[in-house]
CSV table of C-alpha atoms in Angstrom, one decimal:
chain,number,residue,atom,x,y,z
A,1,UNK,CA,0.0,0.0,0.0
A,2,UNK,CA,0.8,3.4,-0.7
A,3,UNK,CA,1.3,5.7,2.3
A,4,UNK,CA,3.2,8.5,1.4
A,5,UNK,CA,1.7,11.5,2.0
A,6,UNK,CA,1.0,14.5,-0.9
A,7,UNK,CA,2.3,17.6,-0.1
A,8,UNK,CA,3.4,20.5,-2.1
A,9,UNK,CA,6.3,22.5,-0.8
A,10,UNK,CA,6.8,26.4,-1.1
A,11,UNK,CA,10.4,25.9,-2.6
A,12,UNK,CA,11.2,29.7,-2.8
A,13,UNK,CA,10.6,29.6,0.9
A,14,UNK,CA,13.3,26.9,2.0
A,15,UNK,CA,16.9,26.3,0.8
A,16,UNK,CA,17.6,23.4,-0.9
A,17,UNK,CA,20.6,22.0,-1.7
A,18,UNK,CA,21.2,19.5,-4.7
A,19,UNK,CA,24.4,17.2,-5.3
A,20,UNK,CA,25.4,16.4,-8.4
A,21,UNK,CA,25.1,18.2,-12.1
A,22,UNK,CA,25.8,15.3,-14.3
A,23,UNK,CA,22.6,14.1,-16.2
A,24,UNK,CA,20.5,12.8,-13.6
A,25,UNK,CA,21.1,16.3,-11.8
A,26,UNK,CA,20.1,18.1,-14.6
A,27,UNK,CA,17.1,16.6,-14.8
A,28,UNK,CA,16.1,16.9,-10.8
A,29,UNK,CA,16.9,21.1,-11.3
A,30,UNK,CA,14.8,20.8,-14.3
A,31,UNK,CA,12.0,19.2,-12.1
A,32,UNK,CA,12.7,21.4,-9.3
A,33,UNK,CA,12.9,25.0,-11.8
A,34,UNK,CA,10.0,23.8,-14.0
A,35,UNK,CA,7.6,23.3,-10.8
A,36,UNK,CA,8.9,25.8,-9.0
A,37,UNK,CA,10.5,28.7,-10.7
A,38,UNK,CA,11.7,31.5,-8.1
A,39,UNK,CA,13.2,28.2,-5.9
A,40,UNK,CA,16.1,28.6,-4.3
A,41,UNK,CA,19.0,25.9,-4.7
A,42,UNK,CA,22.5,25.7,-3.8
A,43,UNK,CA,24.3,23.4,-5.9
A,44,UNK,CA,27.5,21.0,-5.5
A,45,UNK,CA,29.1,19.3,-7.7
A,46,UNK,CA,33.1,17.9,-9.0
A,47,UNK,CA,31.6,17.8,-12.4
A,48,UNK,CA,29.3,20.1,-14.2
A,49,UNK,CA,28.0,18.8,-17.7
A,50,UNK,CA,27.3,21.8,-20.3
A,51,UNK,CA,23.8,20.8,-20.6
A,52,UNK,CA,22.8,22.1,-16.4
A,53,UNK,CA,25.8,24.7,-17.3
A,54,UNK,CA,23.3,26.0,-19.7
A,55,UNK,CA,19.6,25.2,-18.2
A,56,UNK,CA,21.2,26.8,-15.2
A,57,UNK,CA,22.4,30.2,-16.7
A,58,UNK,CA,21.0,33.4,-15.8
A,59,UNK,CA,19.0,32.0,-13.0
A,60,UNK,CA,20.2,34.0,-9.7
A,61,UNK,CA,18.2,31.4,-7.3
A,62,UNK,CA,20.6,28.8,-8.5
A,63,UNK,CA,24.2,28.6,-6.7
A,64,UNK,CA,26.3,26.3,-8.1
A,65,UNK,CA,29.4,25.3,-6.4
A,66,UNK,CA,32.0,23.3,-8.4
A,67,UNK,CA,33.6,21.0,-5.9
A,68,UNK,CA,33.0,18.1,-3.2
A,69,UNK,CA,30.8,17.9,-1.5
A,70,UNK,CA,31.3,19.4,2.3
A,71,UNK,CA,29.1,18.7,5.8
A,72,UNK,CA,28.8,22.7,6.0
A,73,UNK,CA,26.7,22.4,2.5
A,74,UNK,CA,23.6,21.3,5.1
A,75,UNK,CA,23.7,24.5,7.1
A,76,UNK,CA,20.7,26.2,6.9
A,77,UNK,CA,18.9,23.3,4.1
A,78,UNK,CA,15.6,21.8,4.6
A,79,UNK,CA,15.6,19.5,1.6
A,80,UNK,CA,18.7,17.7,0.4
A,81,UNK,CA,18.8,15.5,-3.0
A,82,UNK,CA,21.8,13.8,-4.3
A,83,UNK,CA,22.0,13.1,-7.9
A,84,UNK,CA,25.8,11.0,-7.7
A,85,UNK,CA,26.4,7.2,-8.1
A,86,UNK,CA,28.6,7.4,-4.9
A,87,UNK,CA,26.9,5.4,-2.1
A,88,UNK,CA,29.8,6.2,0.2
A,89,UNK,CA,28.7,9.6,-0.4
A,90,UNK,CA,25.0,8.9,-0.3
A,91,UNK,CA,25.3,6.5,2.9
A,92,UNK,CA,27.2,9.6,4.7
A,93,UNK,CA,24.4,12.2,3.6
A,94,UNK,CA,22.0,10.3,4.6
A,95,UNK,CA,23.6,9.5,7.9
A,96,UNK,CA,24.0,13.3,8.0
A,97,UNK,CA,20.4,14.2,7.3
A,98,UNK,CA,18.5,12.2,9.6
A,99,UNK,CA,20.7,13.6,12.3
A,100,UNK,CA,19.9,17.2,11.5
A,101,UNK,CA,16.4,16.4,10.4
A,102,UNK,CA,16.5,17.6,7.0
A,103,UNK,CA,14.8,15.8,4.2
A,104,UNK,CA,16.3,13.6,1.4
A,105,UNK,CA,15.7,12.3,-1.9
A,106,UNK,CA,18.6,10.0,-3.0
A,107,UNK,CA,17.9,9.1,-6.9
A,108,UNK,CA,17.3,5.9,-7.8
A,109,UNK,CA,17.9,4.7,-4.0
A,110,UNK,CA,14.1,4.2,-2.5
A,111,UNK,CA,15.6,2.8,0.4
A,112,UNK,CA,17.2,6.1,1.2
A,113,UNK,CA,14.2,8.8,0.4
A,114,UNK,CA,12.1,10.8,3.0
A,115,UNK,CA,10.3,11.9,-0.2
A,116,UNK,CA,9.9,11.0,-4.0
A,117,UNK,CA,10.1,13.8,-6.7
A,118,UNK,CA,6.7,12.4,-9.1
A,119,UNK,CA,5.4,13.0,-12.2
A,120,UNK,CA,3.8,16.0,-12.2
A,121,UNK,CA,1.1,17.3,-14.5
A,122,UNK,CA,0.1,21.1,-14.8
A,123,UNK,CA,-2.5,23.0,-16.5
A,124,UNK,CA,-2.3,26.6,-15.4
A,125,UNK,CA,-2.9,26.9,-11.4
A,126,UNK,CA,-4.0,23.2,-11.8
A,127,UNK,CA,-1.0,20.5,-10.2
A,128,UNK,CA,-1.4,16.9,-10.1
A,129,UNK,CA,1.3,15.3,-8.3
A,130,UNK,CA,1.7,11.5,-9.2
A,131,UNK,CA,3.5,8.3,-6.9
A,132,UNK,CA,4.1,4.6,-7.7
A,133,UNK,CA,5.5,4.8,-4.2
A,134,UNK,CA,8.9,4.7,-5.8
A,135,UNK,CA,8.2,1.2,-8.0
A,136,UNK,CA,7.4,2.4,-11.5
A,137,UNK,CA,8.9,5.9,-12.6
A,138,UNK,CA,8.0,4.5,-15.9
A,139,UNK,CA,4.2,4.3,-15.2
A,140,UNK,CA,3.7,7.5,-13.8
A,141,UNK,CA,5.1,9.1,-16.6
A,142,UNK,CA,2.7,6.9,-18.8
A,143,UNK,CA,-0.2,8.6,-16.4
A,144,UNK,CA,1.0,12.0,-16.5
A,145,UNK,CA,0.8,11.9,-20.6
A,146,UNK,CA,-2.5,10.5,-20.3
A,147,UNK,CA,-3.8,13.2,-17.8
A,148,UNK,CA,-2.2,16.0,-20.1
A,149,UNK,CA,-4.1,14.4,-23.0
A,150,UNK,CA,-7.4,14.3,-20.8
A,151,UNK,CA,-7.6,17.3,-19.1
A,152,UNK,CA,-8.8,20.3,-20.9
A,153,UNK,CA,-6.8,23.6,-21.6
A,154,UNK,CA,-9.3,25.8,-20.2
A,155,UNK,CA,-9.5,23.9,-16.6
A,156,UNK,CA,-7.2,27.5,-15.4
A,157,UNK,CA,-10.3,29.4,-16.9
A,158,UNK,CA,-12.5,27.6,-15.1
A,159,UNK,CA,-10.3,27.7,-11.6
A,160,UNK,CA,-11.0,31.3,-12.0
A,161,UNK,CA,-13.8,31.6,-12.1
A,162,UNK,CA,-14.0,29.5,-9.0
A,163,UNK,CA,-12.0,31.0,-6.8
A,164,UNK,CA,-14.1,34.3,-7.9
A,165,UNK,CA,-17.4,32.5,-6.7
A,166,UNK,CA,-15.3,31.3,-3.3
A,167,UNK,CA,-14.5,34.9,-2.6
A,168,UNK,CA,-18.5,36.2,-3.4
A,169,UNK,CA,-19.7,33.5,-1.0
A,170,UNK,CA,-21.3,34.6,2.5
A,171,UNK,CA,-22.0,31.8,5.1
A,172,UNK,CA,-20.0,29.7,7.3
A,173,UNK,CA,-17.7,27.0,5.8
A,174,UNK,CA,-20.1,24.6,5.4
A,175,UNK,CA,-22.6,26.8,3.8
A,176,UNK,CA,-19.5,27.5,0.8
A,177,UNK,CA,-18.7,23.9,0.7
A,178,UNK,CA,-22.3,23.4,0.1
A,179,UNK,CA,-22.1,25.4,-2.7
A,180,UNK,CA,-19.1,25.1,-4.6
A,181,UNK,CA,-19.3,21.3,-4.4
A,182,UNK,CA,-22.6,21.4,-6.3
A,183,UNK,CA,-21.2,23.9,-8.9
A,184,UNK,CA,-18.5,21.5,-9.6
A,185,UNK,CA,-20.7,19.1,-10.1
A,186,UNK,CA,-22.6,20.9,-12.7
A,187,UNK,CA,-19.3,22.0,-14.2
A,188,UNK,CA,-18.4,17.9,-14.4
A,189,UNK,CA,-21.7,16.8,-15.7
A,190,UNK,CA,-21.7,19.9,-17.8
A,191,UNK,CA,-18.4,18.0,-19.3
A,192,UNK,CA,-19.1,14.8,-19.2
A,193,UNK,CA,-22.2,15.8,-21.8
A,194,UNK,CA,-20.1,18.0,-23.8
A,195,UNK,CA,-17.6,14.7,-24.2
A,196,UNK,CA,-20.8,12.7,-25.0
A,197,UNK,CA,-22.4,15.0,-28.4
């Protein structure tokens, strides 16, 4: 069973740090930026491929350090992920992590992860976070494309204009609950018709 729990973290608000700039680091700043664009990351790395040379540039959130790494790279982090085939180094930054209580994500090591980077799919303000609970990478990008096929481009128009109805609602909580669950479900059935004819 799956019990990781969804959350979705405010990455301009926290320092993260990320080891490793080879191909697999490339692509967790590329998750990281994409999802989160004004997020702040300190980088470290012995080697630096052009490619996250280049996705990197002209990004002043991004601090990239070419060298070891270093215990002192922790201060002041509250997410940590390593993108090296080391797993001396991996073993020691986890070791490292749990005793300061800052959160990991080893690649390709489940066994090491306080949390999974998913698939993600976007549609404007719309964010649907995906997990195989770390067992099929592969599967959850097969979902994502599905969802991006599925979901309509004018779900942000429509997210709106719902959070404009939230903010006209009088009443207690329950009262806008009320309400704005049965407007989705018009919107839904509204679709579901509109798929139909």
């Amino acid at each position: 069973m799956n019990t990781l729990f969804p959350i979705y973290v405010k990455l301009d608000q926290i320092e993260t740090l990320l080891v490793g700039a080879g191909p697999v680091g490339l692509e967790k700043i590329q998750a990281l930026i994409c999802n989160s664009p004004q997020a702040k990351v300190k980088v470290v790395a012995l080697e630096v491929s052009e490619e996250f040379y280049l996705f990197i540039q002209d990004n002043p959130n991004i601090e990239l350090h070419h060298r070891a790494f270093s215990a002192v790279d922790l201060f002041g982090k509250q997410l940590v992920i390593l993108a090296t085939n080391n797993p001396k180094l991996n073993n020691q930054v986890r070791e490292l992590c749990a005793n300061h209580h800052i959160l990991l994500n080893v690649a390709d090591k489940p066994s090491l992860c306080d949390f999974y980077l998913g698939s993600v799919v976007q549609k404007g303000n719309l964010k649907i976070g995906i997990s195989t609970n770390g067992k099929s990478p592969t599967i959850a990008k097969r979902i994502k494309e599905f969802l991006n096929e599925l979901l309509p481009e004018e779900i942000d128009e429509t997210l709106n204009l719902m959070s404009d109805l939230r903010n006209q609602l009088a009443g207690d909580l329950k009262e806008k609950i009320n309400v704005l669950n049965a407007h989705t479900e018009q919107l839904i059935k509204q679709n579901e018709y509109d798929r139909a004819n």
